[in-house]
Amino acid sequence: MLKKFFIIALFVLFANLVQAKDLPDFTELVEKQGPAVVNVSTTQIIHNAQSFPGMPNLPEGDPFYEFFRRFAPQQAPRDQETQSLGSGFIISDDGFILTNAHVVDSADKITVRLTDKREFKAKVIGVDKRTDVALLKIEATGLPKVTQGDPNLLKVGEWVLAIGSPFGFDSSVTAGIVSAKGRSLPQENFVPFIQTDAAINPGNSGGPLFNMKGEVIGINSQIYSRSGGYMGLSFAIPIDVAMDVVKQLQVTGKVTRGRIGVVIQEVTRELAESFGLPKLSGALISDVEKGGPAEKAGIQASDVILKFDGKVVNTSNDLPRIVAATRPGSKVVVQLWRKGENREVTVTVGEIADESRVAQHGNKNSGAPAVASESSERLGLELSELTSEQKAELQVEGGLLVEDAKGAAARAELRRDDVILAINNIPVKSLAQFNELLKQVAKGRNVALLVRHGDATSYVPIKLDEK
């Protein structure tokens, strides 16, 4: 019995030793790279703030705010200070520091504190809100700095480590793995985020994400949370994206990005079938800016961009990043799919204006008498041709107005007052033409309708009734 217990104990000990050997040891990494991570604190001055003696600051929405505003003795308006905390890391020994743009946004004073407790006033060299990157500078030399890694070599499942100041707790270390690469987030078209499950909380923003070699491969920027705290989904800006921004900020103080003037959407399996696309890839063009670089190059709605400047466009999310990284004024070759075959066009890349976008014309019913409507039984649509007034308002040459949508069309979320501009890649000019084109589509197949709904234009796949 004793011998059996001794054998089991040895087995458990051996298993624990093997497990411990397989787990990563972060101690050396933290000792070497930790000193290059800094705390970034900001102060914003709110001028002429109203206050009440003996009372804490009250937001205007507070139910007691109006009471004290009316009945409490008031002091003269005075300046108030609000403070916030974030993280950053040193990228050069002469004091250049990377952090997030939202960490220093609207700050009147920025203080950087090193791990040795020294504090410096920081100057903002430049900010790029589109990538959420900010470059700071402190007056110091001989500083510890990080080593830049290559995010393209990262593998999903690889161990990573984050250092920062969550909730003001300096030099906090958390570890996890790479959950995904190339993540796209809403309203974030220019950053292929690295997703990790390393614990990130408010205050970690701007801090570094390291690989096991001790190289920075990202800037911790965002978390997905329903509570405001960590929920296992953290997102970092790849360091190569950030360093490209840094180079431009150091040289010109601003960041320029390319644009070609198109509206794109994802190529779904149904849309690929409708356009005869052999592979589920690329970015489908649903609208082209009039007079923009793409239109001048001959790019049309319904084209699918497969390559841009030699770079493969696997999904629609890839195209904005590739185009934005292209120098404005460059002439690049675009490979696209049009009407069943590959084509190449050359486009001269334009420049994105600051925080602006091309205005689109909304679809409004002018109240003019409509042309007699006609049913399309195969799609469940009641359609009418656009009047000349409606065409002028929408700035289109043709199209059909949706009077009613049932069956397959209703399931595809078409609705009254939508405008059908094209079927597959052929512009719609009349009801007769539309129905004739529809007859050429086999039963049970998908057809792609280019639909304008309000300000948005996109292709909608609809499967034809098999009966």
Short mmCIF file of C-alpha atoms in Angstrom, two decimals:
data_model
loop_
_atom_site.label_atom_id
_atom_site.label_comp_id
_atom_site.label_asym_id
_atom_site.label_seq_id
_atom_site.Cartn_x
_atom_site.Cartn_y
_atom_site.Cartn_z
CA MET A 1 0.00 0.00 0.00
CA LEU A 2 2.81 2.39 0.96
CA LYS A 3 4.66 1.51 -2.24
CA LYS A 4 1.55 2.29 -4.33
CA PHE A 5 1.11 5.66 -2.58
CA PHE A 6 4.79 6.48 -3.17
CA ILE A 7 4.47 5.71 -6.92
CA ILE A 8 1.36 7.92 -7.22
CA ALA A 9 3.12 10.78 -5.39
CA LEU A 10 6.12 10.54 -7.73
CA PHE A 11 3.80 10.58 -10.75
CA VAL A 12 1.97 13.71 -9.50
CA LEU A 13 5.28 15.43 -8.76
CA PHE A 14 6.61 14.58 -12.22
CA ALA A 15 3.39 15.84 -13.88
CA ASN A 16 3.63 19.12 -11.96
CA LEU A 17 7.28 19.56 -12.95
CA VAL A 18 6.45 18.97 -16.63
CA GLN A 19 3.55 21.41 -16.44
CA ALA A 20 5.66 24.05 -14.71
CA LYS A 21 8.38 23.60 -17.32
CA ASP A 22 5.86 24.21 -20.12
CA LEU A 23 4.53 27.45 -18.61
CA PRO A 24 6.29 30.67 -19.70
CA ASP A 25 8.53 32.61 -17.31
CA PHE A 26 8.01 36.37 -17.72
CA THR A 27 10.39 37.51 -14.99
CA GLU A 28 13.40 38.26 -17.18
CA LEU A 29 11.25 40.04 -19.77
CA VAL A 30 9.69 42.29 -17.11
CA GLU A 31 13.08 43.12 -15.56
CA LYS A 32 14.55 44.15 -18.91
CA GLN A 33 11.57 45.90 -20.52
CA GLY A 34 9.70 47.25 -17.49
CA PRO A 35 11.87 50.39 -17.05
CA ALA A 36 10.91 51.58 -20.55
CA VAL A 37 7.20 51.70 -19.63
CA VAL A 38 5.95 55.02 -18.24
CA ASN A 39 2.92 56.45 -16.51
CA VAL A 40 1.23 59.29 -18.40
CA SER A 41 -0.95 61.66 -16.35
CA THR A 42 -2.84 64.54 -17.92
CA THR A 43 -4.51 67.65 -16.57
CA GLN A 44 -7.28 69.53 -18.32
CA ILE A 45 -8.36 72.98 -17.14
CA ILE A 46 -12.07 73.79 -17.35
CA HIS A 47 -12.37 77.56 -17.43
CA ASN A 48 -15.08 79.54 -15.60
CA ALA A 49 -16.57 76.51 -13.87
CA GLN A 50 -19.48 77.29 -11.51
CA SER A 51 -19.09 76.05 -7.92
CA PHE A 52 -21.03 76.02 -4.66
CA PRO A 53 -19.26 76.54 -1.28
CA GLY A 54 -18.99 73.37 0.75
CA MET A 55 -20.40 71.19 -1.99
CA PRO A 56 -18.68 68.69 -4.29
CA ASN A 57 -18.68 69.39 -8.01
CA LEU A 58 -22.09 68.53 -9.39
CA PRO A 59 -22.79 67.63 -13.03
CA GLU A 60 -25.52 69.69 -14.65
CA GLY A 61 -27.71 66.61 -15.03
CA ASP A 62 -27.68 65.94 -11.27
CA PRO A 63 -31.12 66.61 -9.67
CA PHE A 64 -29.46 68.67 -6.90
CA TYR A 65 -27.57 70.88 -9.37
CA GLU A 66 -30.53 73.17 -10.14
CA PHE A 67 -31.46 73.41 -6.44
CA PHE A 68 -28.01 74.56 -5.36
CA ARG A 69 -27.68 76.80 -8.41
CA ARG A 70 -30.77 78.72 -7.31
CA PHE A 71 -30.56 78.70 -3.50
CA ALA A 72 -26.94 78.14 -2.42
CA PRO A 73 -24.60 81.12 -2.09
CA GLN A 74 -22.52 81.15 -5.24
CA GLN A 75 -18.87 81.86 -5.70
CA ALA A 76 -17.53 83.65 -8.73
CA PRO A 77 -16.75 81.28 -11.63
CA ARG A 78 -13.31 79.74 -11.32
CA ASP A 79 -11.05 77.36 -13.17
CA GLN A 80 -11.22 73.66 -12.32
CA GLU A 81 -8.81 70.87 -13.10
CA THR A 82 -9.68 67.34 -14.22
CA GLN A 83 -7.07 64.62 -14.30
CA SER A 84 -6.74 61.28 -16.06
CA LEU A 85 -4.17 58.51 -16.23
CA GLY A 86 -2.75 56.37 -18.97
CA SER A 87 0.39 54.52 -20.01
CA GLY A 88 3.13 54.85 -22.59
CA PHE A 89 6.57 53.55 -23.49
CA ILE A 90 9.92 55.02 -24.52
CA ILE A 91 10.94 54.36 -28.14
CA SER A 92 14.25 56.32 -28.15
CA ASP A 93 16.85 57.04 -25.49
CA ASP A 94 16.48 60.80 -26.06
CA GLY A 95 12.89 60.90 -24.81
CA PHE A 96 10.39 60.08 -27.56
CA ILE A 97 7.37 58.28 -26.10
CA LEU A 98 4.42 56.49 -27.68
CA THR A 99 0.91 56.47 -26.19
CA ASN A 100 -2.70 56.64 -27.34
CA ALA A 101 -4.21 59.79 -28.81
CA HIS A 102 -7.21 59.51 -26.49
CA VAL A 103 -4.89 59.53 -23.46
CA VAL A 104 -3.63 63.05 -24.21
CA ASP A 105 -6.72 64.41 -25.97
CA SER A 106 -7.58 67.97 -24.80
CA ALA A 107 -4.82 67.88 -22.16
CA ASP A 108 -3.40 71.23 -20.98
CA LYS A 109 -0.57 69.57 -19.07
CA ILE A 110 1.07 66.16 -19.52
CA THR A 111 3.38 64.58 -16.95
CA VAL A 112 5.43 61.45 -17.61
CA ARG A 113 6.65 59.43 -14.63
CA LEU A 114 9.37 56.80 -15.05
CA THR A 115 9.74 53.63 -13.00
CA ASP A 116 12.58 55.30 -11.05
CA LYS A 117 10.01 57.96 -9.91
CA ARG A 118 11.49 60.79 -12.00
CA GLU A 119 8.86 63.07 -13.52
CA PHE A 120 9.03 65.14 -16.71
CA LYS A 121 6.74 67.55 -18.47
CA ALA A 122 5.90 66.15 -21.89
CA LYS A 123 5.34 67.95 -25.18
CA VAL A 124 2.96 66.59 -27.82
CA ILE A 125 4.85 66.20 -31.09
CA GLY A 126 1.81 64.98 -33.00
CA VAL A 127 -1.47 63.11 -32.71
CA ASP A 128 -3.30 60.87 -35.17
CA LYS A 129 -6.84 60.18 -34.01
CA ARG A 130 -7.60 57.81 -36.87
CA THR A 131 -5.14 55.24 -35.49
CA ASP A 132 -5.30 56.51 -31.88
CA VAL A 133 -1.53 57.14 -31.78
CA ALA A 134 0.23 60.06 -30.09
CA LEU A 135 3.95 60.92 -30.02
CA LEU A 136 5.30 62.71 -26.94
CA LYS A 137 8.74 64.13 -26.12
CA ILE A 138 10.45 64.68 -22.78
CA GLU A 139 13.78 66.42 -22.25
CA ALA A 140 16.03 63.58 -21.08
CA THR A 141 18.85 61.39 -22.39
CA GLY A 142 20.18 57.91 -21.72
CA LEU A 143 16.69 56.52 -21.17
CA PRO A 144 15.79 52.83 -21.37
CA LYS A 145 13.89 52.06 -24.57
CA VAL A 146 11.89 49.20 -26.00
CA THR A 147 12.82 46.97 -28.93
CA GLN A 148 10.41 46.90 -31.85
CA GLY A 149 9.13 43.52 -33.06
CA ASP A 150 7.30 42.41 -36.20
CA PRO A 151 3.55 41.91 -35.67
CA ASN A 152 3.34 40.05 -38.98
CA LEU A 153 5.26 37.17 -37.40
CA LEU A 154 2.76 36.82 -34.56
CA LYS A 155 0.80 33.60 -34.40
CA VAL A 156 -2.63 33.12 -32.89
CA GLY A 157 -2.20 31.32 -29.57
CA GLU A 158 1.22 32.87 -28.91
CA TRP A 159 1.94 34.22 -25.42
CA VAL A 160 1.99 38.01 -24.98
CA LEU A 161 2.50 40.32 -22.02
CA ALA A 162 1.14 43.80 -21.23
CA ILE A 163 2.63 46.38 -18.85
CA GLY A 164 0.81 49.55 -17.82
CA SER A 165 -0.97 51.49 -15.10
CA PRO A 166 -4.53 50.15 -14.81
CA PHE A 167 -6.55 52.34 -12.43
CA GLY A 168 -3.29 54.11 -11.56
CA PHE A 169 -1.44 51.01 -10.32
CA ASP A 170 1.97 51.63 -11.91
CA SER A 171 3.97 48.88 -13.63
CA SER A 172 1.20 46.28 -13.49
CA VAL A 173 1.97 43.17 -15.54
CA THR A 174 -0.65 40.94 -17.17
CA ALA A 175 -0.23 38.04 -19.57
CA GLY A 176 -2.35 36.21 -22.12
CA ILE A 177 -2.32 34.89 -25.64
CA VAL A 178 -3.00 36.31 -29.10
CA SER A 179 -6.69 35.61 -29.66
CA ALA A 180 -6.86 36.86 -33.26
CA LYS A 181 -5.05 39.05 -35.78
CA GLY A 182 -6.29 41.66 -38.23
CA ARG A 183 -9.44 42.42 -36.27
CA SER A 184 -11.61 45.23 -37.61
CA LEU A 185 -13.62 47.28 -35.15
CA PRO A 186 -16.56 49.61 -35.86
CA GLN A 187 -15.39 53.05 -37.04
CA GLU A 188 -11.78 51.83 -37.07
CA ASN A 189 -10.98 51.26 -40.75
CA PHE A 190 -7.24 51.86 -40.71
CA VAL A 191 -6.02 49.53 -37.94
CA PRO A 192 -5.79 45.70 -38.18
CA PHE A 193 -6.03 45.19 -34.40
CA ILE A 194 -4.30 42.42 -32.48
CA GLN A 195 -6.85 40.80 -30.17
CA THR A 196 -5.59 39.31 -26.91
CA ASP A 197 -6.98 37.99 -23.65
CA ALA A 198 -4.32 39.74 -21.57
CA ALA A 199 -6.14 41.67 -18.82
CA ILE A 200 -6.41 45.32 -19.91
CA ASN A 201 -8.30 47.94 -17.89
CA PRO A 202 -8.69 51.75 -17.87
CA GLY A 203 -5.18 53.16 -17.40
CA ASN A 204 -3.52 50.49 -19.58
CA SER A 205 -4.25 52.60 -22.67
CA GLY A 206 -1.06 53.49 -24.49
CA GLY A 207 1.02 50.80 -22.81
CA PRO A 208 3.08 48.20 -24.72
CA LEU A 209 2.19 44.65 -25.67
CA PHE A 210 5.28 42.40 -25.75
CA ASN A 211 6.00 39.04 -27.35
CA MET A 212 8.09 36.43 -25.54
CA LYS A 213 11.29 37.82 -27.09
CA GLY A 214 10.72 41.06 -25.19
CA GLU A 215 9.83 42.96 -28.37
CA VAL A 216 6.95 45.44 -28.57
CA ILE A 217 4.41 44.22 -31.08
CA GLY A 218 1.50 46.52 -30.22
CA ILE A 219 0.02 49.44 -28.26
CA ASN A 220 -2.83 48.47 -25.94
CA SER A 221 -5.70 50.66 -27.06
CA GLN A 222 -9.21 49.31 -26.46
CA ILE A 223 -11.25 46.74 -24.60
CA TYR A 224 -14.66 45.25 -25.27
CA SER A 225 -16.68 45.59 -22.11
CA ARG A 226 -20.26 45.78 -20.89
CA SER A 227 -19.19 46.76 -17.40
CA GLY A 228 -16.35 49.21 -18.11
CA GLY A 229 -13.78 46.66 -16.93
CA TYR A 230 -11.90 43.72 -18.45
CA MET A 231 -13.99 40.94 -20.04
CA GLY A 232 -11.35 38.96 -21.90
CA LEU A 233 -11.34 40.99 -25.13
CA SER A 234 -8.46 43.44 -25.52
CA PHE A 235 -7.21 45.13 -28.68
CA ALA A 236 -3.77 46.48 -29.54
CA ILE A 237 -2.55 48.64 -32.43
CA PRO A 238 0.21 46.78 -34.34
CA ILE A 239 3.55 48.51 -33.73
CA ASP A 240 4.38 48.74 -37.44
CA VAL A 241 1.19 50.76 -38.01
CA ALA A 242 2.10 53.02 -35.09
CA MET A 243 5.71 53.52 -36.21
CA ASP A 244 4.58 54.51 -39.70
CA VAL A 245 2.50 57.22 -38.02
CA VAL A 246 5.48 58.22 -35.86
CA LYS A 247 7.74 58.73 -38.88
CA GLN A 248 5.21 61.05 -40.52
CA LEU A 249 4.59 62.98 -37.30
CA GLN A 250 8.32 63.50 -36.75
CA VAL A 251 8.86 64.75 -40.31
CA THR A 252 5.73 66.79 -41.03
CA GLY A 253 3.74 66.89 -37.79
CA LYS A 254 0.75 65.29 -39.52
CA VAL A 255 -0.29 62.05 -41.21
CA THR A 256 -1.40 61.78 -44.84
CA ARG A 257 -3.43 58.87 -46.21
CA GLY A 258 -4.52 57.75 -49.62
CA ARG A 259 -8.09 57.51 -50.88
CA ILE A 260 -9.74 56.51 -54.15
CA GLY A 261 -13.36 57.57 -53.54
CA VAL A 262 -15.41 54.37 -53.38
CA VAL A 263 -18.02 52.81 -51.10
CA ILE A 264 -17.36 49.12 -50.53
CA GLN A 265 -19.05 46.11 -48.98
CA GLU A 266 -18.16 42.53 -48.11
CA VAL A 267 -18.34 39.85 -50.81
CA THR A 268 -20.75 37.26 -49.45
CA ARG A 269 -21.22 33.81 -50.93
CA GLU A 270 -24.52 34.90 -52.47
CA LEU A 271 -22.98 38.01 -54.06
CA ALA A 272 -20.00 36.03 -55.36
CA GLU A 273 -22.44 33.65 -57.06
CA SER A 274 -24.39 36.56 -58.55
CA PHE A 275 -21.26 38.08 -60.11
CA GLY A 276 -19.73 34.76 -61.17
CA LEU A 277 -16.76 35.30 -58.88
CA PRO A 278 -14.84 32.01 -58.55
CA LYS A 279 -13.35 32.80 -55.12
CA LEU A 280 -14.89 34.38 -52.02
CA SER A 281 -12.53 37.36 -51.73
CA GLY A 282 -12.09 41.01 -52.61
CA ALA A 283 -13.98 44.24 -51.93
CA LEU A 284 -17.23 44.88 -53.79
CA ILE A 285 -17.71 48.45 -55.04
CA SER A 286 -21.28 49.57 -54.33
CA ASP A 287 -20.81 53.27 -55.15
CA VAL A 288 -18.19 55.47 -56.82
CA GLU A 289 -17.62 59.14 -55.97
CA LYS A 290 -18.32 61.37 -58.93
CA GLY A 291 -15.10 62.98 -60.14
CA GLY A 292 -13.03 60.95 -57.65
CA PRO A 293 -9.82 59.01 -58.38
CA ALA A 294 -11.66 55.70 -58.89
CA GLU A 295 -14.17 57.12 -61.40
CA LYS A 296 -11.37 58.82 -63.33
CA ALA A 297 -9.58 55.46 -63.53
CA GLY A 298 -12.71 53.77 -64.91
CA ILE A 299 -13.68 51.82 -61.76
CA GLN A 300 -17.42 51.13 -61.65
CA ALA A 301 -20.05 50.03 -59.16
CA SER A 302 -20.24 46.19 -59.14
CA ASP A 303 -16.48 45.87 -59.72
CA VAL A 304 -14.72 43.66 -57.18
CA ILE A 305 -11.21 44.82 -56.29
CA LEU A 306 -8.94 41.77 -55.90
CA LYS A 307 -5.51 43.44 -55.69
CA PHE A 308 -4.35 46.98 -55.01
CA ASP A 309 -0.78 47.91 -55.87
CA GLY A 310 0.15 44.21 -55.88
CA LYS A 311 -1.35 43.58 -52.43
CA VAL A 312 -4.08 40.95 -52.20
CA VAL A 313 -7.46 42.18 -50.93
CA ASN A 314 -8.80 39.14 -49.08
CA THR A 315 -11.77 40.93 -47.50
CA SER A 316 -13.39 44.34 -47.79
CA ASN A 317 -11.71 45.35 -44.51
CA ASP A 318 -8.29 45.04 -46.16
CA LEU A 319 -8.89 47.67 -48.84
CA PRO A 320 -9.20 50.85 -46.68
CA ARG A 321 -5.97 49.97 -44.84
CA ILE A 322 -4.03 49.23 -48.04
CA VAL A 323 -5.25 52.37 -49.80
CA ALA A 324 -4.69 54.57 -46.74
CA ALA A 325 -1.09 53.34 -46.48
CA THR A 326 -0.44 54.39 -50.10
CA ARG A 327 1.21 57.77 -50.66
CA PRO A 328 -1.21 60.31 -52.17
CA GLY A 329 -0.30 61.06 -55.77
CA SER A 330 0.98 57.54 -56.43
CA LYS A 331 -0.14 55.73 -59.58
CA VAL A 332 -1.01 52.14 -58.75
CA VAL A 333 -2.37 49.17 -60.67
CA VAL A 334 -5.71 47.81 -59.46
CA GLN A 335 -6.76 44.29 -60.40
CA LEU A 336 -10.52 43.84 -60.40
CA TRP A 337 -13.26 41.45 -61.42
CA ARG A 338 -15.82 42.81 -63.88
CA LYS A 339 -18.54 40.92 -65.75
CA GLY A 340 -16.88 37.54 -65.43
CA GLU A 341 -13.26 38.42 -66.14
CA ASN A 342 -10.15 39.96 -64.58
CA ARG A 343 -9.18 43.48 -65.58
CA GLU A 344 -6.51 45.98 -64.62
CA VAL A 345 -6.81 49.74 -64.32
CA THR A 346 -4.37 52.39 -63.13
CA VAL A 347 -5.58 54.83 -60.48
CA THR A 348 -3.91 57.98 -59.17
CA VAL A 349 -4.40 57.90 -55.40
CA GLY A 350 -5.96 60.98 -53.79
CA GLU A 351 -5.60 62.23 -50.21
CA ILE A 352 -8.03 61.87 -47.32
CA ALA A 353 -9.16 65.25 -46.02
CA ASP A 354 -9.12 65.84 -42.26
CA GLU A 355 -12.09 64.08 -40.60
CA SER A 356 -14.30 64.71 -43.62
CA ARG A 357 -16.21 62.46 -45.96
CA VAL A 358 -17.88 62.81 -49.29
CA ALA A 359 -21.52 63.90 -48.98
CA GLN A 360 -24.05 61.50 -50.38
CA HIS A 361 -27.47 62.41 -51.71
CA GLY A 362 -30.37 61.00 -49.75
CA ASN A 363 -33.34 59.26 -51.26
CA LYS A 364 -36.43 61.38 -50.72
CA ASN A 365 -39.82 61.03 -52.26
CA SER A 366 -40.43 64.29 -54.09
CA GLY A 367 -44.15 63.80 -54.18
CA ALA A 368 -44.21 63.83 -57.99
CA PRO A 369 -46.63 61.41 -59.64
CA ALA A 370 -45.05 57.99 -60.07
CA VAL A 371 -44.98 55.99 -63.26
CA ALA A 372 -47.40 53.09 -63.21
CA SER A 373 -46.00 50.27 -61.11
CA GLU A 374 -45.46 46.66 -62.11
CA SER A 375 -45.02 43.49 -60.07
CA SER A 376 -41.97 41.27 -60.14
CA GLU A 377 -43.40 37.98 -58.91
CA ARG A 378 -40.05 36.18 -58.72
CA LEU A 379 -38.69 38.69 -56.19
CA GLY A 380 -41.87 39.82 -54.48
CA LEU A 381 -41.36 43.45 -55.55
CA GLU A 382 -43.80 46.12 -56.65
CA LEU A 383 -41.74 48.61 -58.70
CA SER A 384 -42.18 51.84 -60.58
CA GLU A 385 -39.85 53.84 -62.81
CA LEU A 386 -38.32 57.02 -61.39
CA THR A 387 -39.69 60.32 -62.58
CA SER A 388 -37.34 62.90 -64.09
CA GLU A 389 -37.62 64.94 -60.88
CA GLN A 390 -36.61 61.96 -58.75
CA LYS A 391 -33.67 61.17 -61.03
CA ALA A 392 -32.46 64.77 -60.77
CA GLU A 393 -32.77 64.75 -56.99
CA LEU A 394 -30.89 61.45 -56.66
CA GLN A 395 -28.44 62.39 -59.42
CA VAL A 396 -28.90 59.09 -61.23
CA GLU A 397 -29.64 58.25 -64.87
CA GLY A 398 -32.04 55.42 -64.12
CA GLY A 399 -33.47 53.20 -61.43
CA LEU A 400 -36.68 51.71 -60.07
CA LEU A 401 -38.58 52.83 -56.99
CA VAL A 402 -39.74 50.11 -54.59
CA GLU A 403 -43.47 50.57 -53.94
CA ASP A 404 -43.84 47.36 -51.91
CA ALA A 405 -41.69 44.37 -50.92
CA LYS A 406 -42.92 40.89 -50.08
CA GLY A 407 -41.56 37.36 -50.05
CA ALA A 408 -37.87 37.07 -50.97
CA ALA A 409 -37.47 40.86 -51.20
CA ALA A 410 -38.95 41.42 -47.74
CA ARG A 411 -36.70 38.71 -46.30
CA ALA A 412 -33.73 40.56 -47.82
CA GLU A 413 -34.97 43.69 -45.96
CA LEU A 414 -35.90 45.71 -49.01
CA ARG A 415 -38.58 48.24 -48.19
CA ARG A 416 -40.82 50.91 -49.66
CA ASP A 417 -38.98 53.95 -51.13
CA ASP A 418 -35.72 52.03 -51.69
CA VAL A 419 -34.30 52.59 -55.17
CA ILE A 420 -32.89 49.73 -57.28
CA LEU A 421 -30.02 51.06 -59.39
CA ALA A 422 -28.65 47.86 -60.94
CA ILE A 423 -29.20 44.13 -61.21
CA ASN A 424 -25.91 42.21 -60.86
CA ASN A 425 -23.55 44.57 -62.70
CA ILE A 426 -26.01 46.03 -65.22
CA PRO A 427 -27.56 49.48 -64.56
CA VAL A 428 -31.36 49.49 -64.48
CA LYS A 429 -33.06 51.93 -66.88
CA SER A 430 -36.62 50.61 -67.14
CA LEU A 431 -39.07 48.06 -65.78
CA ALA A 432 -39.06 46.17 -69.05
CA GLN A 433 -35.28 45.87 -69.03
CA PHE A 434 -35.29 44.81 -65.36
CA ASN A 435 -37.80 42.01 -65.96
CA GLU A 436 -35.96 40.88 -69.09
CA LEU A 437 -32.70 40.61 -67.15
CA LEU A 438 -34.48 38.75 -64.39
CA LYS A 439 -35.76 36.13 -66.85
CA GLN A 440 -32.15 35.24 -67.65
CA VAL A 441 -31.46 34.17 -64.06
CA ALA A 442 -32.09 30.49 -63.33
CA LYS A 443 -34.53 29.40 -60.62
CA GLY A 444 -32.98 29.03 -57.18
CA ARG A 445 -30.01 31.23 -58.08
CA ASN A 446 -28.96 34.45 -56.35
CA VAL A 447 -29.34 37.84 -57.96
CA ALA A 448 -27.57 40.96 -56.67
CA LEU A 449 -29.53 44.21 -56.60
CA LEU A 450 -27.71 47.52 -56.13
CA VAL A 451 -30.03 49.32 -53.71
CA ARG A 452 -29.99 52.86 -52.39
CA HIS A 453 -31.63 53.16 -48.99
CA GLY A 454 -31.53 56.69 -47.64
CA ASP A 455 -27.89 57.84 -47.81
CA ALA A 456 -26.43 54.35 -48.18
CA THR A 457 -25.90 52.31 -51.34
CA SER A 458 -25.12 48.59 -51.21
CA TYR A 459 -25.62 45.31 -53.06
CA VAL A 460 -28.35 43.08 -51.65
CA PRO A 461 -28.39 39.37 -52.65
CA ILE A 462 -31.81 37.79 -53.18
CA LYS A 463 -32.46 34.13 -53.97
CA LEU A 464 -35.05 33.64 -56.70
CA ASP A 465 -38.11 31.52 -55.99
CA GLU A 466 -37.51 27.96 -57.19
CA LYS A 467 -41.18 27.46 -58.07
#
